[in-house]
Amino acid sequence: MDTTEEHDSDLQSQIEEVEALSSIYGDEWCVIDEASRIFCIRISDETQQPKWTVCLQIILPPEYPSSAPPMYQINAAWLRGQDRMTLSNSLEELYVENAGENILYLWVEKIREFLMEKPQSAETDGPETNKTMNTEEDRDHDEDIIQDYRLLHVGANQSADFISGTSDDEELPPIQHGETITDRRSTFQPHLAPVVTPKQVQVVLNKLYENKKIASATHNIYAYRIYCEDKNSFLQDCEDDGETAAGGRLLHLLQILDVHNVLVVVSRWYGGIQLGPDRFKHINNCARNILVQEGYTDTSEDASKAGGKNKRPKSKKAK
């Protein structure tokens, strides 16, 4: 099959899949931009009064399903840390097991299965009974959704590195903690580690989540860029952790500063007062400060000229 025929076949397969999903899920399925192949589905734990709900947003690239995975984002302010990583890895695993096939129905039902198991092990109320934390994120959601997608998803050939997990002898890179920024009772703190493989990213994240203070943050937003010398290209990804579009903005900062082989995490502890767009300013300022501190870029005046580099570790404990 030539490229044109394969493209036509993929498009027809997408059309049929979307029609089927719309029929199955009804009002839960939403078309955001049909021309750009952007869709969204609201998934809950199927109770009459849902306790756990997420929004799965999807972009279907022209090569899907034959040779490329869907790009996706899971939006749920309550879904953080290890739970988010576990769910994302399970979706990646399903794709690899069914490469070349339509995957969206399997993804939706895998997420629903995850949500239905969640209340059995959770002692606290679900997010549908307490939406205090969600209002600020929801307000900015519509304007940020489309621009942020392309940054979010690791490609199929890269995702296998995440799925394979971390080996017992994987070395933990040095982790640095930056100074906090506090505004209207919300506190932001950056963390940084040099990384050269996706496995190291996961090792660092797992280590950070061992810190009870960091694990309890309302959001742990992160982004990383790894330079692949053999391919002369970058492996990069980011995570909002419920702070809609924050991960994409953070990754964009790393791209502008031209830093590489580094993971930056910004923890936010929400103080009960909405900050609006100022929260993105604080997240990026935290990230820039620790990049300067650790020698990955120069001062803000020279940042546009800077390149990435590894720097001596400095000792600063998480606050």
PDB file of C-alpha atoms in Angstrom:
ATOM      1  CA  MET A   1       0.000   0.000   0.000  1.00  0.00           C
ATOM      2  CA  ASP A   2       1.464   3.383  -0.984  1.00  0.00           C
ATOM      3  CA  THR A   3       1.494   6.432   1.295  1.00  0.00           C
ATOM      4  CA  THR A   4      -1.649   7.986  -0.186  1.00  0.00           C
ATOM      5  CA  GLU A   5      -3.639   4.782   0.100  1.00  0.00           C
ATOM      6  CA  GLU A   6      -2.437   4.255   3.665  1.00  0.00           C
ATOM      7  CA  HIS A   7      -3.396   7.820   4.580  1.00  0.00           C
ATOM      8  CA  ASP A   8      -6.876   7.362   3.089  1.00  0.00           C
ATOM      9  CA  SER A   9      -7.241   4.077   4.924  1.00  0.00           C
ATOM     10  CA  ASP A  10      -6.225   5.694   8.226  1.00  0.00           C
ATOM     11  CA  LEU A  11      -8.671   8.556   7.728  1.00  0.00           C
ATOM     12  CA  GLN A  12     -11.527   6.175   6.957  1.00  0.00           C
ATOM     13  CA  SER A  13     -10.626   4.089   9.995  1.00  0.00           C
ATOM     14  CA  GLN A  14     -10.663   7.229  12.158  1.00  0.00           C
ATOM     15  CA  ILE A  15     -14.064   8.295  10.815  1.00  0.00           C
ATOM     16  CA  GLU A  16     -15.547   4.886  11.561  1.00  0.00           C
ATOM     17  CA  GLU A  17     -13.981   4.794  15.028  1.00  0.00           C
ATOM     18  CA  VAL A  18     -15.277   8.267  15.926  1.00  0.00           C
ATOM     19  CA  GLU A  19     -18.790   7.385  14.696  1.00  0.00           C
ATOM     20  CA  ALA A  20     -18.758   4.241  16.826  1.00  0.00           C
ATOM     21  CA  LEU A  21     -17.538   6.068  19.922  1.00  0.00           C
ATOM     22  CA  SER A  22     -20.138   8.800  19.463  1.00  0.00           C
ATOM     23  CA  SER A  23     -22.841   6.147  19.245  1.00  0.00           C
ATOM     24  CA  ILE A  24     -21.556   4.256  22.293  1.00  0.00           C
ATOM     25  CA  TYR A  25     -20.898   7.181  24.631  1.00  0.00           C
ATOM     26  CA  GLY A  26     -23.493   9.727  23.506  1.00  0.00           C
ATOM     27  CA  ASP A  27     -23.195  13.073  25.265  1.00  0.00           C
ATOM     28  CA  GLU A  28     -19.980  12.020  27.004  1.00  0.00           C
ATOM     29  CA  TRP A  29     -18.200  12.195  23.614  1.00  0.00           C
ATOM     30  CA  CYS A  30     -17.394  15.680  22.350  1.00  0.00           C
ATOM     31  CA  VAL A  31     -15.966  16.926  19.050  1.00  0.00           C
ATOM     32  CA  ILE A  32     -13.671  19.884  19.754  1.00  0.00           C
ATOM     33  CA  ASP A  33     -12.287  20.431  16.243  1.00  0.00           C
ATOM     34  CA  GLU A  34     -13.235  17.850  13.636  1.00  0.00           C
ATOM     35  CA  ALA A  35     -10.921  19.267  10.960  1.00  0.00           C
ATOM     36  CA  SER A  36      -7.937  19.013  13.307  1.00  0.00           C
ATOM     37  CA  ARG A  37      -9.168  15.631  14.609  1.00  0.00           C
ATOM     38  CA  ILE A  38      -9.422  16.834  18.232  1.00  0.00           C
ATOM     39  CA  PHE A  39     -11.902  15.072  20.495  1.00  0.00           C
ATOM     40  CA  CYS A  40     -12.753  14.768  24.160  1.00  0.00           C
ATOM     41  CA  ILE A  41     -14.628  12.279  26.311  1.00  0.00           C
ATOM     42  CA  ARG A  42     -15.762  12.591  29.905  1.00  0.00           C
ATOM     43  CA  ILE A  43     -15.248   9.335  31.801  1.00  0.00           C
ATOM     44  CA  SER A  44     -16.647   8.574  35.246  1.00  0.00           C
ATOM     45  CA  ASP A  45     -16.928   5.561  37.533  1.00  0.00           C
ATOM     46  CA  GLU A  46     -20.470   4.840  36.264  1.00  0.00           C
ATOM     47  CA  THR A  47     -22.295   5.485  39.518  1.00  0.00           C
ATOM     48  CA  GLN A  48     -25.448   7.637  39.596  1.00  0.00           C
ATOM     49  CA  GLN A  49     -23.467  10.179  41.581  1.00  0.00           C
ATOM     50  CA  PRO A  50     -19.929   9.900  40.164  1.00  0.00           C
ATOM     51  CA  LYS A  51     -17.139  10.159  42.681  1.00  0.00           C
ATOM     52  CA  TRP A  52     -14.240  10.088  40.215  1.00  0.00           C
ATOM     53  CA  THR A  53     -14.283  11.742  36.790  1.00  0.00           C
ATOM     54  CA  VAL A  54     -11.616  12.555  34.225  1.00  0.00           C
ATOM     55  CA  CYS A  55     -11.610  14.167  30.797  1.00  0.00           C
ATOM     56  CA  LEU A  56      -9.588  12.368  28.133  1.00  0.00           C
ATOM     57  CA  GLN A  57      -8.624  14.710  25.297  1.00  0.00           C
ATOM     58  CA  ILE A  58      -7.270  13.283  22.087  1.00  0.00           C
ATOM     59  CA  ILE A  59      -5.669  14.366  18.838  1.00  0.00           C
ATOM     60  CA  LEU A  60      -5.635  11.799  16.030  1.00  0.00           C
ATOM     61  CA  PRO A  61      -2.574  12.286  13.792  1.00  0.00           C
ATOM     62  CA  PRO A  62      -2.921  11.454  10.075  1.00  0.00           C
ATOM     63  CA  GLU A  63      -0.843   8.276  10.564  1.00  0.00           C
ATOM     64  CA  TYR A  64      -3.174   6.858  13.246  1.00  0.00           C
ATOM     65  CA  PRO A  65      -3.903   3.989  13.613  1.00  0.00           C
ATOM     66  CA  SER A  66      -1.479   2.358  11.174  1.00  0.00           C
ATOM     67  CA  SER A  67       1.817   3.814  12.356  1.00  0.00           C
ATOM     68  CA  ALA A  68       1.301   6.491  15.015  1.00  0.00           C
ATOM     69  CA  PRO A  69      -0.423   6.636  18.413  1.00  0.00           C
ATOM     70  CA  PRO A  70      -3.069   9.184  19.377  1.00  0.00           C
ATOM     71  CA  MET A  71      -1.776  12.211  21.262  1.00  0.00           C
ATOM     72  CA  TYR A  72      -3.629  12.542  24.537  1.00  0.00           C
ATOM     73  CA  GLN A  73      -4.027  14.467  27.757  1.00  0.00           C
ATOM     74  CA  ILE A  74      -5.781  13.288  30.912  1.00  0.00           C
ATOM     75  CA  ASN A  75      -7.399  16.221  32.712  1.00  0.00           C
ATOM     76  CA  ALA A  76      -8.347  15.695  36.360  1.00  0.00           C
ATOM     77  CA  ALA A  77      -7.112  18.012  39.102  1.00  0.00           C
ATOM     78  CA  TRP A  78      -7.279  15.187  41.646  1.00  0.00           C
ATOM     79  CA  LEU A  79      -5.176  12.773  39.560  1.00  0.00           C
ATOM     80  CA  ARG A  80      -1.594  13.287  40.654  1.00  0.00           C
ATOM     81  CA  GLY A  81       1.674  11.558  41.360  1.00  0.00           C
ATOM     82  CA  GLN A  82       1.906   7.811  41.141  1.00  0.00           C
ATOM     83  CA  ASP A  83      -1.783   7.374  40.224  1.00  0.00           C
ATOM     84  CA  ARG A  84      -1.363   9.554  37.132  1.00  0.00           C
ATOM     85  CA  MET A  85       1.830   7.758  36.148  1.00  0.00           C
ATOM     86  CA  THR A  86       0.235   4.325  36.619  1.00  0.00           C
ATOM     87  CA  LEU A  87      -2.773   5.232  34.480  1.00  0.00           C
ATOM     88  CA  SER A  88      -0.651   6.799  31.722  1.00  0.00           C
ATOM     89  CA  ASN A  89       1.638   3.773  31.616  1.00  0.00           C
ATOM     90  CA  SER A  90      -1.352   1.446  31.322  1.00  0.00           C
ATOM     91  CA  LEU A  91      -2.583   3.405  28.275  1.00  0.00           C
ATOM     92  CA  GLU A  92       0.882   3.264  26.710  1.00  0.00           C
ATOM     93  CA  GLU A  93       0.980  -0.463  27.370  1.00  0.00           C
ATOM     94  CA  LEU A  94      -2.378  -0.988  25.667  1.00  0.00           C
ATOM     95  CA  TYR A  95      -1.183   0.907  22.616  1.00  0.00           C
ATOM     96  CA  VAL A  96       1.977  -1.162  22.264  1.00  0.00           C
ATOM     97  CA  GLU A  97      -0.032  -4.385  22.647  1.00  0.00           C
ATOM     98  CA  ASN A  98      -2.448  -3.236  19.926  1.00  0.00           C
ATOM     99  CA  ALA A  99      -0.149  -1.212  17.665  1.00  0.00           C
ATOM    100  CA  GLY A 100      -1.733  -0.543  14.280  1.00  0.00           C
ATOM    101  CA  GLU A 101      -5.277  -1.033  15.572  1.00  0.00           C
ATOM    102  CA  ASN A 102      -7.973   1.367  16.796  1.00  0.00           C
ATOM    103  CA  ILE A 103      -7.243   1.932  20.465  1.00  0.00           C
ATOM    104  CA  LEU A 104      -9.606   4.622  21.788  1.00  0.00           C
ATOM    105  CA  TYR A 105     -12.371   2.322  23.066  1.00  0.00           C
ATOM    106  CA  LEU A 106      -9.806   0.246  24.947  1.00  0.00           C
ATOM    107  CA  TRP A 107      -8.325   3.394  26.434  1.00  0.00           C
ATOM    108  CA  VAL A 108     -11.698   4.717  27.597  1.00  0.00           C
ATOM    109  CA  GLU A 109     -12.652   1.436  29.235  1.00  0.00           C
ATOM    110  CA  LYS A 110      -9.217   1.100  30.858  1.00  0.00           C
ATOM    111  CA  ILE A 111      -9.655   4.540  32.410  1.00  0.00           C
ATOM    112  CA  ARG A 112     -13.186   3.657  33.538  1.00  0.00           C
ATOM    113  CA  GLU A 113     -11.874   0.453  35.107  1.00  0.00           C
ATOM    114  CA  PHE A 114      -9.223   2.516  36.920  1.00  0.00           C
ATOM    115  CA  LEU A 115     -11.897   4.913  38.234  1.00  0.00           C
ATOM    116  CA  MET A 116     -14.203   2.120  39.381  1.00  0.00           C
ATOM    117  CA  GLU A 117     -11.362   0.561  41.391  1.00  0.00           C
ATOM    118  CA  LYS A 118     -10.389   3.909  42.905  1.00  0.00           C
ATOM    119  CA  PRO A 119     -13.165   4.360  45.526  1.00  0.00           C
ATOM    120  CA  GLN A 120     -12.420   0.955  47.031  1.00  0.00           C
ATOM    121  CA  SER A 121      -8.994   2.097  48.164  1.00  0.00           C
ATOM    122  CA  ALA A 122      -9.715   5.789  48.771  1.00  0.00           C
ATOM    123  CA  GLU A 123     -10.644   7.036  52.230  1.00  0.00           C
ATOM    124  CA  THR A 124     -11.240  10.658  51.239  1.00  0.00           C
ATOM    125  CA  ASP A 125     -14.093  12.157  49.294  1.00  0.00           C
ATOM    126  CA  GLY A 126     -13.757  12.160  45.527  1.00  0.00           C
ATOM    127  CA  PRO A 127     -13.447  15.354  43.533  1.00  0.00           C
ATOM    128  CA  GLU A 128     -17.112  15.400  42.526  1.00  0.00           C
ATOM    129  CA  THR A 129     -18.020  16.078  46.190  1.00  0.00           C
ATOM    130  CA  ASN A 130     -15.439  18.858  46.584  1.00  0.00           C
ATOM    131  CA  LYS A 131     -14.551  21.011  43.594  1.00  0.00           C
ATOM    132  CA  THR A 132     -12.775  23.835  45.421  1.00  0.00           C
ATOM    133  CA  MET A 133      -9.450  23.052  43.762  1.00  0.00           C
ATOM    134  CA  ASN A 134     -10.845  22.712  40.262  1.00  0.00           C
ATOM    135  CA  THR A 135     -12.398  26.083  39.499  1.00  0.00           C
ATOM    136  CA  GLU A 136      -9.213  27.938  38.573  1.00  0.00           C
ATOM    137  CA  GLU A 137      -8.041  25.180  36.241  1.00  0.00           C
ATOM    138  CA  ASP A 138     -11.451  24.795  34.594  1.00  0.00           C
ATOM    139  CA  ARG A 139     -11.740  28.478  33.784  1.00  0.00           C
ATOM    140  CA  ASP A 140      -8.629  28.464  31.588  1.00  0.00           C
ATOM    141  CA  HIS A 141      -9.205  25.047  30.086  1.00  0.00           C
ATOM    142  CA  ASP A 142     -10.906  25.941  26.809  1.00  0.00           C
ATOM    143  CA  GLU A 143      -8.394  28.544  25.679  1.00  0.00           C
ATOM    144  CA  ASP A 144      -5.358  26.369  26.377  1.00  0.00           C
ATOM    145  CA  ILE A 145      -6.418  22.914  25.256  1.00  0.00           C
ATOM    146  CA  ILE A 146      -5.464  23.014  21.577  1.00  0.00           C
ATOM    147  CA  GLN A 147      -2.113  24.759  21.833  1.00  0.00           C
ATOM    148  CA  ASP A 148      -0.902  22.398  24.539  1.00  0.00           C
ATOM    149  CA  TYR A 149      -1.587  19.019  22.926  1.00  0.00           C
ATOM    150  CA  ARG A 150       1.397  18.613  20.666  1.00  0.00           C
ATOM    151  CA  LEU A 151       3.762  18.815  23.612  1.00  0.00           C
ATOM    152  CA  LEU A 152       2.144  16.233  25.788  1.00  0.00           C
ATOM    153  CA  HIS A 153       2.599  12.785  24.397  1.00  0.00           C
ATOM    154  CA  VAL A 154       5.693  10.648  23.994  1.00  0.00           C
ATOM    155  CA  GLY A 155       5.848   8.953  20.581  1.00  0.00           C
ATOM    156  CA  ALA A 156       5.225   5.250  20.248  1.00  0.00           C
ATOM    157  CA  ASN A 157       8.899   4.360  19.822  1.00  0.00           C
ATOM    158  CA  GLN A 158       9.756   6.417  22.897  1.00  0.00           C
ATOM    159  CA  SER A 159       6.951   5.258  25.165  1.00  0.00           C
ATOM    160  CA  ALA A 160       8.393   1.765  25.371  1.00  0.00           C
ATOM    161  CA  ASP A 161      11.148   3.186  27.546  1.00  0.00           C
ATOM    162  CA  PHE A 162       8.556   4.233  30.090  1.00  0.00           C
ATOM    163  CA  ILE A 163       6.606   1.010  29.878  1.00  0.00           C
ATOM    164  CA  SER A 164       9.625  -1.159  30.534  1.00  0.00           C
ATOM    165  CA  GLY A 165       9.875   0.463  33.938  1.00  0.00           C
ATOM    166  CA  THR A 166      13.003   1.222  35.866  1.00  0.00           C
ATOM    167  CA  SER A 167      15.681  -1.350  36.399  1.00  0.00           C
ATOM    168  CA  ASP A 168      16.959  -2.024  39.902  1.00  0.00           C
ATOM    169  CA  ASP A 169      20.383  -0.643  39.047  1.00  0.00           C
ATOM    170  CA  GLU A 170      19.124   2.553  37.383  1.00  0.00           C
ATOM    171  CA  GLU A 171      21.196   5.382  38.823  1.00  0.00           C
ATOM    172  CA  LEU A 172      19.366   8.163  40.629  1.00  0.00           C
ATOM    173  CA  PRO A 173      20.629  11.509  39.332  1.00  0.00           C
ATOM    174  CA  PRO A 174      21.322  14.270  41.883  1.00  0.00           C
ATOM    175  CA  ILE A 175      18.159  16.216  42.648  1.00  0.00           C
ATOM    176  CA  GLN A 176      18.332  19.912  43.465  1.00  0.00           C
ATOM    177  CA  HIS A 177      15.623  21.947  45.197  1.00  0.00           C
ATOM    178  CA  GLY A 178      15.166  25.654  44.547  1.00  0.00           C
ATOM    179  CA  GLU A 179      13.862  28.562  46.570  1.00  0.00           C
ATOM    180  CA  THR A 180      10.114  28.910  47.088  1.00  0.00           C
ATOM    181  CA  ILE A 181       7.832  31.640  45.765  1.00  0.00           C
ATOM    182  CA  THR A 182       4.727  32.453  47.818  1.00  0.00           C
ATOM    183  CA  ASP A 183       1.780  34.521  46.619  1.00  0.00           C
ATOM    184  CA  ARG A 184      -1.605  34.767  48.336  1.00  0.00           C
ATOM    185  CA  ARG A 185      -0.929  31.644  50.388  1.00  0.00           C
ATOM    186  CA  SER A 186       0.003  29.541  47.343  1.00  0.00           C
ATOM    187  CA  THR A 187       3.584  28.288  47.448  1.00  0.00           C
ATOM    188  CA  PHE A 188       5.687  27.188  44.481  1.00  0.00           C
ATOM    189  CA  GLN A 189       8.999  25.302  44.636  1.00  0.00           C
ATOM    190  CA  PRO A 190      11.164  23.988  41.790  1.00  0.00           C
ATOM    191  CA  HIS A 191      13.184  20.766  41.663  1.00  0.00           C
ATOM    192  CA  LEU A 192      15.748  19.845  39.023  1.00  0.00           C
ATOM    193  CA  ALA A 193      17.726  16.770  37.983  1.00  0.00           C
ATOM    194  CA  PRO A 194      20.055  15.999  35.056  1.00  0.00           C
ATOM    195  CA  VAL A 195      18.561  13.174  32.960  1.00  0.00           C
ATOM    196  CA  VAL A 196      19.665  11.386  29.805  1.00  0.00           C
ATOM    197  CA  THR A 197      16.967   8.677  29.529  1.00  0.00           C
ATOM    198  CA  PRO A 198      13.194   8.509  30.136  1.00  0.00           C
ATOM    199  CA  LYS A 199      13.868   5.868  32.787  1.00  0.00           C
ATOM    200  CA  GLN A 200      15.879   8.397  34.751  1.00  0.00           C
ATOM    201  CA  VAL A 201      12.928  10.781  34.554  1.00  0.00           C
ATOM    202  CA  GLN A 202      10.726   8.175  36.176  1.00  0.00           C
ATOM    203  CA  VAL A 203      13.370   7.347  38.805  1.00  0.00           C
ATOM    204  CA  VAL A 204      13.588  11.016  39.759  1.00  0.00           C
ATOM    205  CA  LEU A 205       9.807  11.433  39.895  1.00  0.00           C
ATOM    206  CA  ASN A 206       9.439   8.340  42.058  1.00  0.00           C
ATOM    207  CA  LYS A 207      12.105   9.676  44.420  1.00  0.00           C
ATOM    208  CA  LEU A 208      10.444  13.076  44.660  1.00  0.00           C
ATOM    209  CA  TYR A 209       7.082  11.486  45.465  1.00  0.00           C
ATOM    210  CA  GLU A 210       8.712   9.705  48.403  1.00  0.00           C
ATOM    211  CA  ASN A 211       8.932  13.135  50.026  1.00  0.00           C
ATOM    212  CA  LYS A 212       5.614  13.556  51.847  1.00  0.00           C
ATOM    213  CA  LYS A 213       5.690  17.325  51.432  1.00  0.00           C
ATOM    214  CA  ILE A 214       6.145  17.082  47.653  1.00  0.00           C
ATOM    215  CA  ALA A 215       3.668  14.217  47.321  1.00  0.00           C
ATOM    216  CA  SER A 216       1.036  16.325  49.099  1.00  0.00           C
ATOM    217  CA  ALA A 217       1.400  19.243  46.653  1.00  0.00           C
ATOM    218  CA  THR A 218      -1.779  20.211  44.826  1.00  0.00           C
ATOM    219  CA  HIS A 219       0.145  19.996  41.543  1.00  0.00           C
ATOM    220  CA  ASN A 220       3.566  18.658  40.577  1.00  0.00           C
ATOM    221  CA  ILE A 221       4.096  20.056  37.093  1.00  0.00           C
ATOM    222  CA  TYR A 222       7.098  18.821  35.140  1.00  0.00           C
ATOM    223  CA  ALA A 223       8.837  18.978  31.788  1.00  0.00           C
ATOM    224  CA  TYR A 224      12.022  17.476  30.422  1.00  0.00           C
ATOM    225  CA  ARG A 225      14.185  17.606  27.295  1.00  0.00           C
ATOM    226  CA  ILE A 226      16.736  14.936  26.383  1.00  0.00           C
ATOM    227  CA  TYR A 227      19.043  15.339  23.406  1.00  0.00           C
ATOM    228  CA  CYS A 228      19.426  12.162  21.345  1.00  0.00           C
ATOM    229  CA  GLU A 229      22.796  12.624  19.673  1.00  0.00           C
ATOM    230  CA  ASP A 230      22.485   9.598  17.399  1.00  0.00           C
ATOM    231  CA  LYS A 231      19.236  10.958  15.919  1.00  0.00           C
ATOM    232  CA  ASN A 232      20.115  14.643  16.261  1.00  0.00           C
ATOM    233  CA  SER A 233      16.704  15.190  17.840  1.00  0.00           C
ATOM    234  CA  PHE A 234      15.069  15.821  21.196  1.00  0.00           C
ATOM    235  CA  LEU A 235      13.031  13.489  23.366  1.00  0.00           C
ATOM    236  CA  GLN A 236      10.730  15.720  25.394  1.00  0.00           C
ATOM    237  CA  ASP A 237       7.493  15.569  27.302  1.00  0.00           C
ATOM    238  CA  CYS A 238       5.596  17.361  30.049  1.00  0.00           C
ATOM    239  CA  GLU A 239       2.850  16.867  32.607  1.00  0.00           C
ATOM    240  CA  ASP A 240       0.200  19.320  33.868  1.00  0.00           C
ATOM    241  CA  ASP A 241      -0.793  17.269  36.931  1.00  0.00           C
ATOM    242  CA  GLY A 242      -4.176  18.984  36.892  1.00  0.00           C
ATOM    243  CA  GLU A 243      -2.878  22.543  36.346  1.00  0.00           C
ATOM    244  CA  THR A 244      -4.212  22.871  32.800  1.00  0.00           C
ATOM    245  CA  ALA A 245      -1.599  23.937  30.228  1.00  0.00           C
ATOM    246  CA  ALA A 246       1.119  24.487  32.850  1.00  0.00           C
ATOM    247  CA  GLY A 247       3.218  21.551  31.638  1.00  0.00           C
ATOM    248  CA  GLY A 248       3.160  22.766  28.048  1.00  0.00           C
ATOM    249  CA  ARG A 249       4.167  26.273  29.124  1.00  0.00           C
ATOM    250  CA  LEU A 250       7.001  24.848  31.211  1.00  0.00           C
ATOM    251  CA  LEU A 251       8.272  22.758  28.302  1.00  0.00           C
ATOM    252  CA  HIS A 252       8.042  25.804  26.047  1.00  0.00           C
ATOM    253  CA  LEU A 253      10.314  27.651  28.500  1.00  0.00           C
ATOM    254  CA  LEU A 254      12.893  24.845  28.298  1.00  0.00           C
ATOM    255  CA  GLN A 255      12.716  25.069  24.506  1.00  0.00           C
ATOM    256  CA  ILE A 256      13.166  28.846  24.486  1.00  0.00           C
ATOM    257  CA  LEU A 257      16.164  28.585  26.823  1.00  0.00           C
ATOM    258  CA  ASP A 258      17.522  25.738  24.674  1.00  0.00           C
ATOM    259  CA  VAL A 259      18.340  23.585  27.690  1.00  0.00           C
ATOM    260  CA  HIS A 260      18.649  19.826  27.397  1.00  0.00           C
ATOM    261  CA  ASN A 261      19.293  16.678  29.413  1.00  0.00           C
ATOM    262  CA  VAL A 262      17.325  18.098  32.313  1.00  0.00           C
ATOM    263  CA  LEU A 263      14.053  17.500  34.167  1.00  0.00           C
ATOM    264  CA  VAL A 264      12.352  20.397  35.950  1.00  0.00           C
ATOM    265  CA  VAL A 265       9.486  19.840  38.385  1.00  0.00           C
ATOM    266  CA  VAL A 266       7.534  22.676  39.979  1.00  0.00           C
ATOM    267  CA  SER A 267       5.399  21.844  43.016  1.00  0.00           C
ATOM    268  CA  ARG A 268       2.450  24.053  43.872  1.00  0.00           C
ATOM    269  CA  TRP A 269       0.656  24.011  47.203  1.00  0.00           C
ATOM    270  CA  TYR A 270      -2.684  25.767  46.647  1.00  0.00           C
ATOM    271  CA  GLY A 271      -3.562  28.261  49.382  1.00  0.00           C
ATOM    272  CA  GLY A 272      -7.272  28.663  48.714  1.00  0.00           C
ATOM    273  CA  ILE A 273      -7.065  31.911  46.731  1.00  0.00           C
ATOM    274  CA  GLN A 274      -7.157  31.778  42.932  1.00  0.00           C
ATOM    275  CA  LEU A 275      -4.153  33.416  41.278  1.00  0.00           C
ATOM    276  CA  GLY A 276      -5.358  33.463  37.680  1.00  0.00           C
ATOM    277  CA  PRO A 277      -2.575  33.835  35.074  1.00  0.00           C
ATOM    278  CA  ASP A 278      -0.100  34.779  37.828  1.00  0.00           C
ATOM    279  CA  ARG A 279       0.266  31.095  38.668  1.00  0.00           C
ATOM    280  CA  PHE A 280       1.882  30.435  35.290  1.00  0.00           C
ATOM    281  CA  LYS A 281       4.277  33.330  35.862  1.00  0.00           C
ATOM    282  CA  HIS A 282       5.323  31.863  39.204  1.00  0.00           C
ATOM    283  CA  ILE A 283       5.768  28.368  37.755  1.00  0.00           C
ATOM    284  CA  ASN A 284       8.025  29.640  34.967  1.00  0.00           C
ATOM    285  CA  ASN A 285       9.931  31.982  37.284  1.00  0.00           C
ATOM    286  CA  CYS A 286      10.611  29.070  39.644  1.00  0.00           C
ATOM    287  CA  ALA A 287      11.853  26.969  36.742  1.00  0.00           C
ATOM    288  CA  ARG A 288      14.022  29.754  35.323  1.00  0.00           C
ATOM    289  CA  ASN A 289      15.535  30.471  38.755  1.00  0.00           C
ATOM    290  CA  ILE A 290      16.645  26.895  39.354  1.00  0.00           C
ATOM    291  CA  LEU A 291      17.987  26.571  35.800  1.00  0.00           C
ATOM    292  CA  VAL A 292      20.111  29.671  36.424  1.00  0.00           C
ATOM    293  CA  GLN A 293      21.085  28.398  39.874  1.00  0.00           C
ATOM    294  CA  GLU A 294      22.320  25.095  38.490  1.00  0.00           C
ATOM    295  CA  GLY A 295      24.110  26.622  35.494  1.00  0.00           C
ATOM    296  CA  TYR A 296      21.835  25.395  32.699  1.00  0.00           C
ATOM    297  CA  THR A 297      21.273  28.906  31.459  1.00  0.00           C
ATOM    298  CA  ASP A 298      22.564  32.400  32.121  1.00  0.00           C
ATOM    299  CA  THR A 299      20.684  35.239  33.746  1.00  0.00           C
ATOM    300  CA  SER A 300      17.356  36.239  32.234  1.00  0.00           C
ATOM    301  CA  GLU A 301      19.007  38.918  30.105  1.00  0.00           C
ATOM    302  CA  ASP A 302      21.168  36.329  28.353  1.00  0.00           C
ATOM    303  CA  ALA A 303      18.744  33.404  28.474  1.00  0.00           C
ATOM    304  CA  SER A 304      17.913  33.518  24.790  1.00  0.00           C
ATOM    305  CA  LYS A 305      21.565  32.818  23.982  1.00  0.00           C
ATOM    306  CA  ALA A 306      22.002  30.003  26.464  1.00  0.00           C
ATOM    307  CA  GLY A 307      22.501  26.312  25.821  1.00  0.00           C
ATOM    308  CA  GLY A 308      21.942  23.349  28.128  1.00  0.00           C
ATOM    309  CA  LYS A 309      24.713  21.845  30.186  1.00  0.00           C
ATOM    310  CA  ASN A 310      25.134  19.745  33.273  1.00  0.00           C
ATOM    311  CA  LYS A 311      26.407  21.556  36.340  1.00  0.00           C
ATOM    312  CA  ARG A 312      27.828  20.660  39.718  1.00  0.00           C
ATOM    313  CA  PRO A 313      25.139  19.587  42.227  1.00  0.00           C
ATOM    314  CA  LYS A 314      24.180  21.977  44.990  1.00  0.00           C
ATOM    315  CA  SER A 315      22.576  20.932  48.243  1.00  0.00           C
ATOM    316  CA  LYS A 316      19.191  22.432  49.062  1.00  0.00           C
ATOM    317  CA  LYS A 317      16.434  20.537  50.816  1.00  0.00           C
ATOM    318  CA  ALA A 318      12.806  20.563  49.809  1.00  0.00           C
ATOM    319  CA  LYS A 319      10.841  22.998  51.898  1.00  0.00           C
TER     320      LYS A 319
END
